PDB file of C-alpha atoms in Angstrom:
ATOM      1  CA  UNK A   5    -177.795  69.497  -7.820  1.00  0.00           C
ATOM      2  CA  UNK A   6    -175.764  71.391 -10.003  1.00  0.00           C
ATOM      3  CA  UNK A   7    -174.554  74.813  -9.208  1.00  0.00           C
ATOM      4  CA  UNK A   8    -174.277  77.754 -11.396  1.00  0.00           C
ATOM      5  CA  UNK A   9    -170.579  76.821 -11.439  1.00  0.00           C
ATOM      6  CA  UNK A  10    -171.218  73.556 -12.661  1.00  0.00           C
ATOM      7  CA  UNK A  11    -173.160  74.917 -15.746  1.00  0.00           C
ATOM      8  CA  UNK A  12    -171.187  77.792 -17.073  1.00  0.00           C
ATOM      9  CA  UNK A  13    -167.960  76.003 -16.589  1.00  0.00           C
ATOM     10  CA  UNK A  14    -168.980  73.179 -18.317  1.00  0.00           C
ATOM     11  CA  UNK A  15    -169.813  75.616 -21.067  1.00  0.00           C
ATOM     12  CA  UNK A  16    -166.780  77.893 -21.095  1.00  0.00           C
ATOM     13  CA  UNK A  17    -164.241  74.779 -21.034  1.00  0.00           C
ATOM     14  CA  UNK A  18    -164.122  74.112 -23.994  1.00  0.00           C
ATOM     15  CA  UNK A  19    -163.433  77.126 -25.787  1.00  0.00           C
ATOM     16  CA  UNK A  20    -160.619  77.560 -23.605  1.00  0.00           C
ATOM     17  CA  UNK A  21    -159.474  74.312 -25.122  1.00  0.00           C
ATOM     18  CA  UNK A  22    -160.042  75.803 -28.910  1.00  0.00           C
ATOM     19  CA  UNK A  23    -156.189  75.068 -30.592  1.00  0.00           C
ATOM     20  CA  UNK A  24    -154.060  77.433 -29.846  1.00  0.00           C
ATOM     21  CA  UNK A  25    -152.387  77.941 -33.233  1.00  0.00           C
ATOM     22  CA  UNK A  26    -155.544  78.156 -35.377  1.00  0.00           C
ATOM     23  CA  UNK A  27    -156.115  81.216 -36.400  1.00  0.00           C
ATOM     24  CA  UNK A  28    -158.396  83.931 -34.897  1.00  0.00           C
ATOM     25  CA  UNK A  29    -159.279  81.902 -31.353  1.00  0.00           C
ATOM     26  CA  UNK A  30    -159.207  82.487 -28.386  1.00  0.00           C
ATOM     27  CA  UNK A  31    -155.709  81.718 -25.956  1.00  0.00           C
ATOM     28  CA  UNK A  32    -155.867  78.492 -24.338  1.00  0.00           C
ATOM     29  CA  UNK A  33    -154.776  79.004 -21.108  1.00  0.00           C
ATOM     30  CA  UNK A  34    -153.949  82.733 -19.315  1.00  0.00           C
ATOM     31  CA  UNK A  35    -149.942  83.234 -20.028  1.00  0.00           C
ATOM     32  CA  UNK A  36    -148.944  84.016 -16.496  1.00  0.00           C
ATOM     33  CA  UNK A  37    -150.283  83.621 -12.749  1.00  0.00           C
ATOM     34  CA  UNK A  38    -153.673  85.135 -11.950  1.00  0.00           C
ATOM     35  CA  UNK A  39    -156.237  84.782  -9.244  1.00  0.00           C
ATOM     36  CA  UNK A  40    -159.482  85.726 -10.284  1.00  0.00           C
ATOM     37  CA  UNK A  41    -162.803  86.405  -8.066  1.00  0.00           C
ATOM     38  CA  UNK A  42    -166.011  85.432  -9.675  1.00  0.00           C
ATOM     39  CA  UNK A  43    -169.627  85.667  -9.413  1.00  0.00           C
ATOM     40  CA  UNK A  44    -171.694  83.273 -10.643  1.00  0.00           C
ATOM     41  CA  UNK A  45    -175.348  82.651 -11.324  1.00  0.00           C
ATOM     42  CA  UNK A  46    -178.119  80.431 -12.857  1.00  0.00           C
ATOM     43  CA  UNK A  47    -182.169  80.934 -12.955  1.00  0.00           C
ATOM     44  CA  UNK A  48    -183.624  80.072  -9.452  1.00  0.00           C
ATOM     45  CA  UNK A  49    -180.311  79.874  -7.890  1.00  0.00           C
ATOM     46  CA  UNK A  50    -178.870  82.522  -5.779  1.00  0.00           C
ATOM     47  CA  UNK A  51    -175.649  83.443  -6.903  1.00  0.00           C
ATOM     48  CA  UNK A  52    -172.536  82.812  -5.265  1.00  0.00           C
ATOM     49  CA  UNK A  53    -168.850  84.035  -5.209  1.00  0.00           C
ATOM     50  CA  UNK A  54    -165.819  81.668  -7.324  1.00  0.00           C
ATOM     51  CA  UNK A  55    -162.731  81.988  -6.390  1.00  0.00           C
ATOM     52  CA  UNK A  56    -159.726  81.158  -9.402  1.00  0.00           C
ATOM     53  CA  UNK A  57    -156.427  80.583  -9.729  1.00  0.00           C
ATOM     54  CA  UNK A  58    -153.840  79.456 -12.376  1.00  0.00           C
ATOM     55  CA  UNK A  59    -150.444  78.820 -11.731  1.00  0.00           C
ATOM     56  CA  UNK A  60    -148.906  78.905 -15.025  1.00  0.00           C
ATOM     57  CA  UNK A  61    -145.953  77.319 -15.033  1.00  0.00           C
ATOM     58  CA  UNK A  62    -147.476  73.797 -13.731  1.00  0.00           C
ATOM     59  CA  UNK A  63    -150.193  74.850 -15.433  1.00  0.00           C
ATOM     60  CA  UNK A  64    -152.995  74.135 -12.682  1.00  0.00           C
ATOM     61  CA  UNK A  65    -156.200  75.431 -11.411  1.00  0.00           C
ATOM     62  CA  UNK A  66    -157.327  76.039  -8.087  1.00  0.00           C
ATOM     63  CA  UNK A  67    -160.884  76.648  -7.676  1.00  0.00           C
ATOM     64  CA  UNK A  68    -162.560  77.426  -4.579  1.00  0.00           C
ATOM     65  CA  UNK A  69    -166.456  78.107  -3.564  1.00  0.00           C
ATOM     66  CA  UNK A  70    -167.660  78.955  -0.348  1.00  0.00           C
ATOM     67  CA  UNK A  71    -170.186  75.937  -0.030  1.00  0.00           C
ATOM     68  CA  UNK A  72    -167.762  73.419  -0.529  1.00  0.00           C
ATOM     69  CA  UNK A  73    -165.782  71.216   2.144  1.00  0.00           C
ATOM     70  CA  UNK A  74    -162.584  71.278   0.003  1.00  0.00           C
ATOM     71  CA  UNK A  75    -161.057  72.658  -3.667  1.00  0.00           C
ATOM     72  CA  UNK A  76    -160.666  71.489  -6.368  1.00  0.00           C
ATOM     73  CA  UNK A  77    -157.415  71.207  -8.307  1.00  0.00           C
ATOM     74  CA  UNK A  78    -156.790  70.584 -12.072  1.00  0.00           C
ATOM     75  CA  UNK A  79    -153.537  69.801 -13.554  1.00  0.00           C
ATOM     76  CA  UNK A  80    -153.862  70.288 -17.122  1.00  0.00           C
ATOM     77  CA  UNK A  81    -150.780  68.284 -18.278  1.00  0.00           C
ATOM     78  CA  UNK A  82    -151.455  65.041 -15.990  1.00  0.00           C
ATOM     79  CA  UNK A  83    -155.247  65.339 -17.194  1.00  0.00           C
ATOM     80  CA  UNK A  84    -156.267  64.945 -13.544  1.00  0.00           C
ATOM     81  CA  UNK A  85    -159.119  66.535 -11.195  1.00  0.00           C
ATOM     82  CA  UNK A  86    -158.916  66.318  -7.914  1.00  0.00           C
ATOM     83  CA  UNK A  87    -161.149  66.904  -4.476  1.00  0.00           C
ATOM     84  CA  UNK A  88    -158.919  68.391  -1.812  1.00  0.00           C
ATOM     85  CA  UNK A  89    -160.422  68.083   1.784  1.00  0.00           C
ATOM     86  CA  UNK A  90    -157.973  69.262   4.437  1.00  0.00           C
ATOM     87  CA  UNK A  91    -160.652  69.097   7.128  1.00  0.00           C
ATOM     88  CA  UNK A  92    -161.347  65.478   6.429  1.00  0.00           C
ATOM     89  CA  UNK A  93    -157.801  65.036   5.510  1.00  0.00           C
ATOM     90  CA  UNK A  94    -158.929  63.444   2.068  1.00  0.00           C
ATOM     91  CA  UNK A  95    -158.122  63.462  -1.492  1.00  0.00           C
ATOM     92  CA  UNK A  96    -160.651  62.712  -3.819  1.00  0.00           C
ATOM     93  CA  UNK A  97    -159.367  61.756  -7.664  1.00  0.00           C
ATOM     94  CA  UNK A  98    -162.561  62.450  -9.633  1.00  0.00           C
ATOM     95  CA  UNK A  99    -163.349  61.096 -13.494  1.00  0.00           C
ATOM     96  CA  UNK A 100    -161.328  63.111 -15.940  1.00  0.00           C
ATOM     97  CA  UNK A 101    -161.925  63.211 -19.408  1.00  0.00           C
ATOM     98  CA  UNK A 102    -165.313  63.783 -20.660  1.00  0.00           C
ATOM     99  CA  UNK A 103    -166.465  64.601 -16.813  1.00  0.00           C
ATOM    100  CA  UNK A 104    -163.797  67.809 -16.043  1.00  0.00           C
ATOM    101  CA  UNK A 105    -164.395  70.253 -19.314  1.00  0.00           C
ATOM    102  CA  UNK A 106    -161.514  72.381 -18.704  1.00  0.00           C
ATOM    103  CA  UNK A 107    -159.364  69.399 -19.096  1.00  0.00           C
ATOM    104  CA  UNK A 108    -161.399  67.902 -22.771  1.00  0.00           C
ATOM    105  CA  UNK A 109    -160.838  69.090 -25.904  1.00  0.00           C
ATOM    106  CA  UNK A 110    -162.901  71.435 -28.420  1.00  0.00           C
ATOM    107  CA  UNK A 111    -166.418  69.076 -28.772  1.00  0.00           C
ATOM    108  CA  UNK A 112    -166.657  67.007 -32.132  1.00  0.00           C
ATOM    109  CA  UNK A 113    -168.026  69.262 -34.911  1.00  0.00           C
ATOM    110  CA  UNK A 114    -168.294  72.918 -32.854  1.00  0.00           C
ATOM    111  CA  UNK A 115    -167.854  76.124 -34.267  1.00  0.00           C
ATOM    112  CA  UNK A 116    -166.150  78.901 -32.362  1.00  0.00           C
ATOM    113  CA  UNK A 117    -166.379  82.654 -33.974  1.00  0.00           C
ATOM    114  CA  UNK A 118    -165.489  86.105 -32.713  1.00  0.00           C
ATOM    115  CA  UNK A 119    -168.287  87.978 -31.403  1.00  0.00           C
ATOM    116  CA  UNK A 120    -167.291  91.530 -30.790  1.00  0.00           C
ATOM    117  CA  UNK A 121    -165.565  92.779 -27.306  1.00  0.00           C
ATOM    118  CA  UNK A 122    -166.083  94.099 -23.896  1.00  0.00           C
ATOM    119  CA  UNK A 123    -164.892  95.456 -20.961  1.00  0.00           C
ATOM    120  CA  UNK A 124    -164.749  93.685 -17.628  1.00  0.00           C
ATOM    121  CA  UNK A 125    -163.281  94.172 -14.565  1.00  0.00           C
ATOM    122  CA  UNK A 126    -161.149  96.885 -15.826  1.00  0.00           C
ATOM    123  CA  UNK A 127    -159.741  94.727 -18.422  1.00  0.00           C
ATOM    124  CA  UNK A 128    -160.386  94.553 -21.850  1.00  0.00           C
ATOM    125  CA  UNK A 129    -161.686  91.115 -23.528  1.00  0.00           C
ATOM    126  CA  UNK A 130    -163.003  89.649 -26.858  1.00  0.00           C
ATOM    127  CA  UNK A 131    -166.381  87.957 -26.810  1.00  0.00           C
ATOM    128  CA  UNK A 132    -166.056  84.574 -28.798  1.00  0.00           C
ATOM    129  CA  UNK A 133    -169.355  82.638 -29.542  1.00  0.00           C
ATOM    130  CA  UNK A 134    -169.410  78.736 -29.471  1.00  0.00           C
ATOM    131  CA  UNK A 135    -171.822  76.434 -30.701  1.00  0.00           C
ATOM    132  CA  UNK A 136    -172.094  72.483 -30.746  1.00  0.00           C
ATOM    133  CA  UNK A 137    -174.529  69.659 -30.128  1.00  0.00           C
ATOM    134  CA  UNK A 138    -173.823  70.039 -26.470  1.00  0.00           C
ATOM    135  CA  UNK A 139    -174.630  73.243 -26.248  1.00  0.00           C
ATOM    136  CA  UNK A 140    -174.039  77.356 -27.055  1.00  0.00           C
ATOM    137  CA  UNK A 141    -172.644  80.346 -25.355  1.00  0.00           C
ATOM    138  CA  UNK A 142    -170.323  83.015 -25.022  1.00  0.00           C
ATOM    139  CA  UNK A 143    -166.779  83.834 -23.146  1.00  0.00           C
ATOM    140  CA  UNK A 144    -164.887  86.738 -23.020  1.00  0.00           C
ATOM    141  CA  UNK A 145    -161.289  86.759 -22.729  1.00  0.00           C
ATOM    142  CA  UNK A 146    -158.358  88.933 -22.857  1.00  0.00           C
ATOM    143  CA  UNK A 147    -155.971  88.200 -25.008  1.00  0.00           C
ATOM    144  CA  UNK A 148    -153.363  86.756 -22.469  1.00  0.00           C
ATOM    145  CA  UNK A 149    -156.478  84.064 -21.951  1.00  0.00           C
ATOM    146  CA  UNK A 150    -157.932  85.114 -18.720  1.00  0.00           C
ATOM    147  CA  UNK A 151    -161.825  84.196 -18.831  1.00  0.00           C
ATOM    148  CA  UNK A 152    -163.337  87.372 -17.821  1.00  0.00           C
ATOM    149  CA  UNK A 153    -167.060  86.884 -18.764  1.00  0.00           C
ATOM    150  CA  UNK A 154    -169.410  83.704 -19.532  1.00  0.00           C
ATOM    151  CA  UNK A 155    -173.061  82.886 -20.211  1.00  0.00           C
ATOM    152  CA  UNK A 156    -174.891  80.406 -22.467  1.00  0.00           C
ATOM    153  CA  UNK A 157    -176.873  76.681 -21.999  1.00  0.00           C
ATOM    154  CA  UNK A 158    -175.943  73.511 -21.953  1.00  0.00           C
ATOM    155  CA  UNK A 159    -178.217  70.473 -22.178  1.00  0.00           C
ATOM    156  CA  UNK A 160    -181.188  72.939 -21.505  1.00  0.00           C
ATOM    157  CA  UNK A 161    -179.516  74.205 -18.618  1.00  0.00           C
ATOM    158  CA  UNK A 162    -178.646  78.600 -18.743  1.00  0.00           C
ATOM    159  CA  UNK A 163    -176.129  79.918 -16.575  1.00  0.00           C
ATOM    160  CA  UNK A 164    -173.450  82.992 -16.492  1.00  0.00           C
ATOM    161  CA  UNK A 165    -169.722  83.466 -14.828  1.00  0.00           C
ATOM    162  CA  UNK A 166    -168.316  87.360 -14.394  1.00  0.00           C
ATOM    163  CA  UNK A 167    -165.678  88.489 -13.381  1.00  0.00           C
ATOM    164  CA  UNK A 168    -165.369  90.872 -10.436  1.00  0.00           C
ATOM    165  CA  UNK A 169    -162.034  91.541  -9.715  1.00  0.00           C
ATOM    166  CA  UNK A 170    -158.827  90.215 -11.517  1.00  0.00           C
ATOM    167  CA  UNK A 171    -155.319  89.964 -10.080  1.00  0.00           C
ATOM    168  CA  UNK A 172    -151.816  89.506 -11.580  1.00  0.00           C
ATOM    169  CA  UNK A 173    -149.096  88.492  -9.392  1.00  0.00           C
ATOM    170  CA  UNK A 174    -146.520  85.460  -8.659  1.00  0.00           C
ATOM    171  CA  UNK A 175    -148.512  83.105  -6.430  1.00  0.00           C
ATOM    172  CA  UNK A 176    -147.007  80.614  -4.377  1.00  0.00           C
ATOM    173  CA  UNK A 177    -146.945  76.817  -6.171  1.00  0.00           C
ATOM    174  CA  UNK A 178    -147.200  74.768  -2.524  1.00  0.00           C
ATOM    175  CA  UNK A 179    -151.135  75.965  -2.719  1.00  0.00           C
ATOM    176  CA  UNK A 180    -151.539  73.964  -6.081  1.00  0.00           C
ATOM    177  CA  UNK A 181    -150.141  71.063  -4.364  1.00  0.00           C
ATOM    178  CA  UNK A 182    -151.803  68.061  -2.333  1.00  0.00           C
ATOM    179  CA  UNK A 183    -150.721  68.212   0.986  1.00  0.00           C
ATOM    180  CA  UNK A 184    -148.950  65.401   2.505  1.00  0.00           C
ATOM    181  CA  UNK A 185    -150.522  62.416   4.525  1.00  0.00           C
ATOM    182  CA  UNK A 186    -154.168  62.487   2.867  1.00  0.00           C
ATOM    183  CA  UNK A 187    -156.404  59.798   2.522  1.00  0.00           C
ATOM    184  CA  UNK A 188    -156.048  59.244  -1.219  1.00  0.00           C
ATOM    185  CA  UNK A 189    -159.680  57.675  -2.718  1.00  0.00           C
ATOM    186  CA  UNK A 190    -160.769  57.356  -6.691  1.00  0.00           C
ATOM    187  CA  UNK A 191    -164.272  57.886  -7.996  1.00  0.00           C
ATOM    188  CA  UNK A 192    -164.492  55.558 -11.008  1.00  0.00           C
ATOM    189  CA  UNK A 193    -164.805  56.857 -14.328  1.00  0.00           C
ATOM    190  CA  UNK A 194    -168.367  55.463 -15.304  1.00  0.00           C
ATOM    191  CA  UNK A 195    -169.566  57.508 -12.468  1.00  0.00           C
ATOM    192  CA  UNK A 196    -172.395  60.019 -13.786  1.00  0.00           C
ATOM    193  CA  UNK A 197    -173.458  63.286 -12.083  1.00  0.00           C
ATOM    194  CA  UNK A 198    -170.151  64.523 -10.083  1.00  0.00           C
ATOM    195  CA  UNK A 199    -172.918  66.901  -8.598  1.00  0.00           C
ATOM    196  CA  UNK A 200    -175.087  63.847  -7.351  1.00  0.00           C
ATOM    197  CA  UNK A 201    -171.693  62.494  -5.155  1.00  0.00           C
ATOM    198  CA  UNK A 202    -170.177  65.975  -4.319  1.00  0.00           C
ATOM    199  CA  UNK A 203    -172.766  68.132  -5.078  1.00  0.00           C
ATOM    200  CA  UNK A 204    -171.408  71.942  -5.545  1.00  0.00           C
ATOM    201  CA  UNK A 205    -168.115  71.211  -5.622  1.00  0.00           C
ATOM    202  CA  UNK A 206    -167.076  70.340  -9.110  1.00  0.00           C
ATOM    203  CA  UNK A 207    -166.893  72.528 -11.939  1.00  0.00           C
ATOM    204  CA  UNK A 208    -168.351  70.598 -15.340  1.00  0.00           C
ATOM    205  CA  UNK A 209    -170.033  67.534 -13.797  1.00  0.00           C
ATOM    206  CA  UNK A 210    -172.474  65.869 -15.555  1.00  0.00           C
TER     207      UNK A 210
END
């Protein structure tokens, strides 16, 4: 089953991965360490809290949710997801590209255009629309790329991300690191439905 964080993250991750250097898009990634407490929702499902953090000078996410066994940890530059299960003392590499949307690309052929602004969480962000074949939505993010604000559909599927509180601050890299002496296992990459093996863990399974 696919969670609410499942949906809107596979919507918002690519327009965080709009170019950079075109003109008029949104950041790519936030510009500096931030940890940053979410709710999110999706029809029929009761919504639950995300928590988010980017260490920006390995560039990786840690993502956390309170009905999984483990996190989850993306390292933009290596391309690679992982499953992190202390308690089981297992490491789960999960199917990359095209599974992991924060780590693709813009989709083939979608349009991304500015769609006014907001406030959120105290912080000020600009609303960007994006629409493909895969589906449409909006994000909201401040100009230093923190995603403050989500909501849209994706293969027929409606869900929304908010922020609720945002915070700036040096955080400490050994959390955005495997610890040592895990059982190391691979999911292989013609696996379909990350929520079907791991179900509520993944953001942007399929």
């Amino acid at each position: 089953m696919r969670t609410a964080l499942t949906r809107i993250l596979a919507l918002a991750g690519p327009l965080l991965a709009v170019p950079a250097a075109a003109q008029e898009t949104p950041r790519l990634f936030p510009t500096r360490d931030v940890a940053v407490r979410y709710t999110a929702s999706a029809p029929g499902q009761t919504a639950q809290p995300v928590e988010a953090a980017w260490l920006a000078a390995r560039q990786r996410w840690r993502i956390e949710t309170p009905r999984a066994p483990g996190w989850v940890l993306l390292d933009v530059p290596a391309q690679r997801a992982q499953m992190v299960m202390e308690g089981q003392r297992m490491v789960v590499t999960l199917p990359g590209r095209g599974q992991i949307p924060l780590l693709d690309g813009l989709p083939e052929g979608a349009k991304v255009s500015r769609a006014g602004s907001a406030r959120v969480a105290g912080h000020d962000c600009a609303l960007w629309r994006i629409v493909s074949k895969e589906g449409n939505g909006t994000a909201c993010l401040t100009p230093d790329g923190v995603l403050l604000r989500a909501s849209g559909e994706r293969e027929g599927r409606r869900g929304s991300l908010e922020a609720e509180e945002v915070r700036y601050a040096p955080l400490n890299a050994a959390r955005f690191e495997v610890p040592p002496g895990l059982m190391a296992l691979n999911l292989p990459q013609g696996l379909s439905g990350l929520g079907q093996a791991l179900p509520g863990l993944l953001p942007g399974g399929r």
